């Protein structure tokens, strides 16, 4: 399995976004994770398509756009045009999930679906063949810097076993509260795309932090716990 590290710009210095993007790329980021929040689906408000487009102008790695907005189907073209490479939406935010996911595919983007901690895996049972990635929230969405919810480890394990049983080429992205000291637990459970905001941007040396995450990931997948 391939493992990817996706620093979340939510914890970056927004006044120096371009520099922060190149710094994490130099530090070894595989993707840049962008959190779009509308003040309705989640209490916080962050960025829209114009900031995604700005980041796209200087980013070298793919942009992983996580939409935490109601009725995401209304904004898919805008984020696709802005340069998103992966677009992830929440079933809790849309009535016609399959149609919205199919639209992302039609726009030529990688398709992601994301679940809040309390949403059961059955919410995506009938769209698993329509997606490239499932993002499991390991905190309640809305803010960076929250504590990882330990009960989510079992949810990741269960999803990984369902995906393997079905033989589907679907990535599992884990998002929220992941740092160097718990990344092993998350990948051992079956996640292979790791989002980390404060766990990377809250440290002094991004290169050292990402290298340590990779070392912990390698160890976790090569040796049993
Ligand atoms: C939370 C966002 C996350 C957030 C993670 O709603 O989806 O991507 O930036 O931040 P940390 O890693 O600090 O929990
Ligand atoms: Zn996110």
XYZ file of C-alpha atoms and ligand atoms in Angstrom:
240
model
C 0.000 0.000 0.000
C 1.169 3.542 -0.689
C 1.119 6.062 2.133
C 0.609 9.792 1.694
C 1.062 12.724 4.040
C -1.248 15.672 3.517
C -0.512 18.750 5.651
C -3.690 20.740 6.314
C -3.241 24.425 5.516
C -5.835 25.273 8.169
C -3.014 25.499 10.699
C -0.631 27.376 8.377
C 0.130 31.086 8.624
C -2.483 32.497 6.215
C -0.507 35.685 5.801
C 2.354 33.656 4.311
C 0.426 30.961 2.479
C 2.770 30.680 -0.517
C 5.816 30.269 1.713
C 4.024 27.749 3.915
C 3.049 25.665 0.879
C 6.615 25.557 -0.442
C 7.935 24.825 3.041
C 5.749 21.723 3.493
C 6.459 20.614 -0.066
C 10.163 20.866 0.607
C 9.540 18.993 3.853
C 8.065 16.082 1.894
C 4.292 16.650 1.676
C 2.586 14.391 -0.877
C -0.615 16.434 -1.060
C -1.827 19.784 0.234
C -5.083 19.452 2.205
C -7.408 22.472 2.011
C -10.375 22.772 4.376
C -13.352 24.642 2.959
C -15.893 25.625 5.653
C -19.084 27.610 5.234
C -20.253 28.484 8.749
C -23.305 26.257 8.240
C -22.179 22.663 7.894
C -19.515 23.488 10.461
C -19.340 26.520 12.772
C -16.171 27.896 11.206
C -15.688 29.826 7.929
C -12.453 29.444 6.005
C -11.651 29.673 2.321
C -13.379 29.504 -1.064
C -12.401 28.788 -4.671
C -10.288 31.932 -5.094
C -7.867 30.885 -2.350
C -7.727 27.359 -3.780
C -6.885 28.909 -7.167
C -4.174 31.040 -5.581
C -2.615 28.025 -3.871
C -2.815 26.115 -7.164
C -0.628 28.742 -8.827
C 2.363 27.922 -6.659
C 1.754 24.370 -5.404
C 3.606 21.521 -7.106
C 1.819 18.622 -5.394
C -1.888 17.800 -5.889
C -4.537 19.738 -3.973
C -6.810 17.692 -1.733
C -9.920 19.816 -1.228
C -12.169 18.862 1.693
C -15.568 20.523 1.349
C -17.326 21.048 4.678
C -20.200 22.995 3.154
C -23.918 22.392 2.749
C -25.122 21.540 -0.746
C -21.617 20.974 -2.096
C -23.147 20.095 -5.483
C -23.626 23.839 -6.059
C -19.880 24.508 -5.881
C -18.240 21.515 -7.550
C -17.475 23.309 -10.843
C -16.011 26.281 -8.998
C -13.578 24.119 -7.023
C -12.754 21.999 -10.057
C -11.969 25.146 -12.065
C -9.910 26.483 -9.169
C -7.576 23.513 -9.559
C -8.650 20.959 -6.961
C -7.218 17.536 -7.796
C -9.275 15.622 -5.238
C -12.721 16.845 -4.178
C -14.237 15.356 -1.026
C -17.818 15.904 0.086
C -19.905 14.858 3.086
C -23.116 12.783 2.770
C -24.452 14.701 5.789
C -24.446 17.843 3.636
C -26.210 16.704 0.492
C -29.418 14.910 -0.448
C -28.225 13.228 -3.657
C -24.809 11.949 -2.718
C -24.308 9.597 -5.654
C -25.180 12.303 -8.169
C -22.728 14.747 -6.593
C -19.928 12.150 -6.532
C -20.598 11.237 -10.165
C -20.361 14.932 -11.039
C -16.913 15.156 -9.437
C -15.851 12.189 -11.567
C -17.315 13.861 -14.687
C -15.275 16.962 -13.913
C -12.165 14.785 -14.141
C -11.238 14.964 -10.472
C -10.491 12.283 -7.907
C -13.592 11.538 -5.894
C -13.661 11.588 -2.098
C -16.457 11.066 0.399
C -16.124 11.983 4.063
C -17.927 10.938 7.230
C -18.315 12.794 10.507
C -17.338 10.710 13.543
C -20.936 9.801 14.426
C -22.033 8.906 10.888
C -22.092 5.137 10.351
C -20.151 3.499 7.522
C -23.460 2.315 6.082
C -24.031 5.903 4.832
C -21.504 5.219 2.068
C -22.148 1.518 1.490
C -23.776 2.099 -1.904
C -21.293 4.642 -3.204
C -18.059 2.788 -2.409
C -17.670 1.871 -6.079
C -18.044 5.556 -7.057
C -15.129 6.902 -5.007
C -11.331 6.876 -4.965
C -11.053 7.767 -1.310
C -13.022 7.751 1.935
C -12.060 10.423 4.432
C -12.903 9.429 7.988
C -13.065 12.387 10.336
C -11.203 11.552 13.526
C -12.415 14.776 15.191
C -15.671 16.659 14.701
C -15.026 18.895 11.705
C -14.672 22.640 12.068
C -11.370 23.377 13.729
C -7.727 22.410 13.760
C -5.941 21.380 16.921
C -8.602 19.119 18.431
C -7.862 15.797 20.113
C -8.045 12.553 18.100
C -11.136 10.489 18.988
C -9.781 7.049 19.955
C -13.050 5.315 19.029
C -12.330 6.161 15.378
C -9.568 3.548 15.213
C -12.195 0.797 15.170
C -14.125 2.620 12.447
C -11.012 2.781 10.256
C -10.384 -0.944 10.828
C -13.936 -1.838 9.909
C -13.873 0.252 6.726
C -10.514 -1.191 5.680
C -11.848 -4.712 6.067
C -14.976 -3.872 4.047
C -12.894 -2.318 1.267
C -10.479 -5.250 1.164
C -13.292 -7.774 1.140
C -14.881 -5.958 -1.803
C -11.485 -5.750 -3.531
C -11.862 -2.025 -4.164
C -8.912 0.304 -4.849
C -10.082 2.891 -2.315
C -7.778 4.988 -0.139
C -8.688 5.733 3.461
C -7.810 9.223 4.610
C -7.830 10.005 8.328
C -8.296 13.636 9.327
C -8.109 15.254 12.749
C -5.806 15.127 15.728
C -3.063 13.140 14.016
C 0.517 13.795 15.065
C 3.845 11.962 15.097
C 2.885 10.108 18.283
C -0.391 8.553 17.089
C 0.114 8.178 13.329
C 1.195 4.552 13.850
C -2.155 3.632 15.409
C -4.020 5.213 12.501
C -2.098 3.449 9.730
C -2.122 0.154 11.589
C -5.911 0.436 11.605
C -5.838 0.790 7.822
C -5.606 4.469 6.850
C -3.091 5.315 4.125
C -3.647 9.051 3.572
C -2.763 11.046 6.661
C -3.962 14.615 7.171
C -2.142 16.623 9.794
C -2.602 20.339 10.453
C -1.370 21.416 13.868
C 0.711 18.221 14.037
C 2.922 19.655 11.268
C 2.400 23.437 11.180
C 2.537 23.587 14.971
C 6.101 22.272 14.929
C 9.288 24.200 14.203
C 10.902 21.925 11.661
C 8.336 20.604 9.159
C 10.953 18.399 7.478
C 11.870 16.699 10.720
C 8.210 16.191 11.656
C 7.234 14.663 8.306
C 10.330 12.436 8.340
C 9.381 11.219 11.797
C 5.799 10.550 10.666
C 7.108 8.487 7.758
C 9.442 6.562 10.038
C 6.552 5.798 12.409
C 4.358 4.757 9.468
C 7.059 2.438 8.096
C 7.543 0.825 11.467
C 3.833 0.439 12.054
C 3.194 -1.335 8.782
C 6.294 -3.509 8.816
C 5.989 -4.785 12.389
C 2.934 -5.979 14.277
C 1.971 -3.882 17.319
C -11.041 19.789 10.618
C -10.322 19.683 9.305
C -8.944 19.158 9.425
C -8.037 19.969 10.307
C -7.110 19.021 10.975
O -12.366 20.089 10.391
O -11.030 18.847 8.400
O -8.355 18.953 8.139
O -7.269 20.923 9.638
O -6.332 19.720 11.871
P -5.508 18.985 13.011
O -4.556 18.052 12.320
O -4.848 20.089 13.728
O -6.510 18.235 13.857
Zn -9.913 18.317 6.472
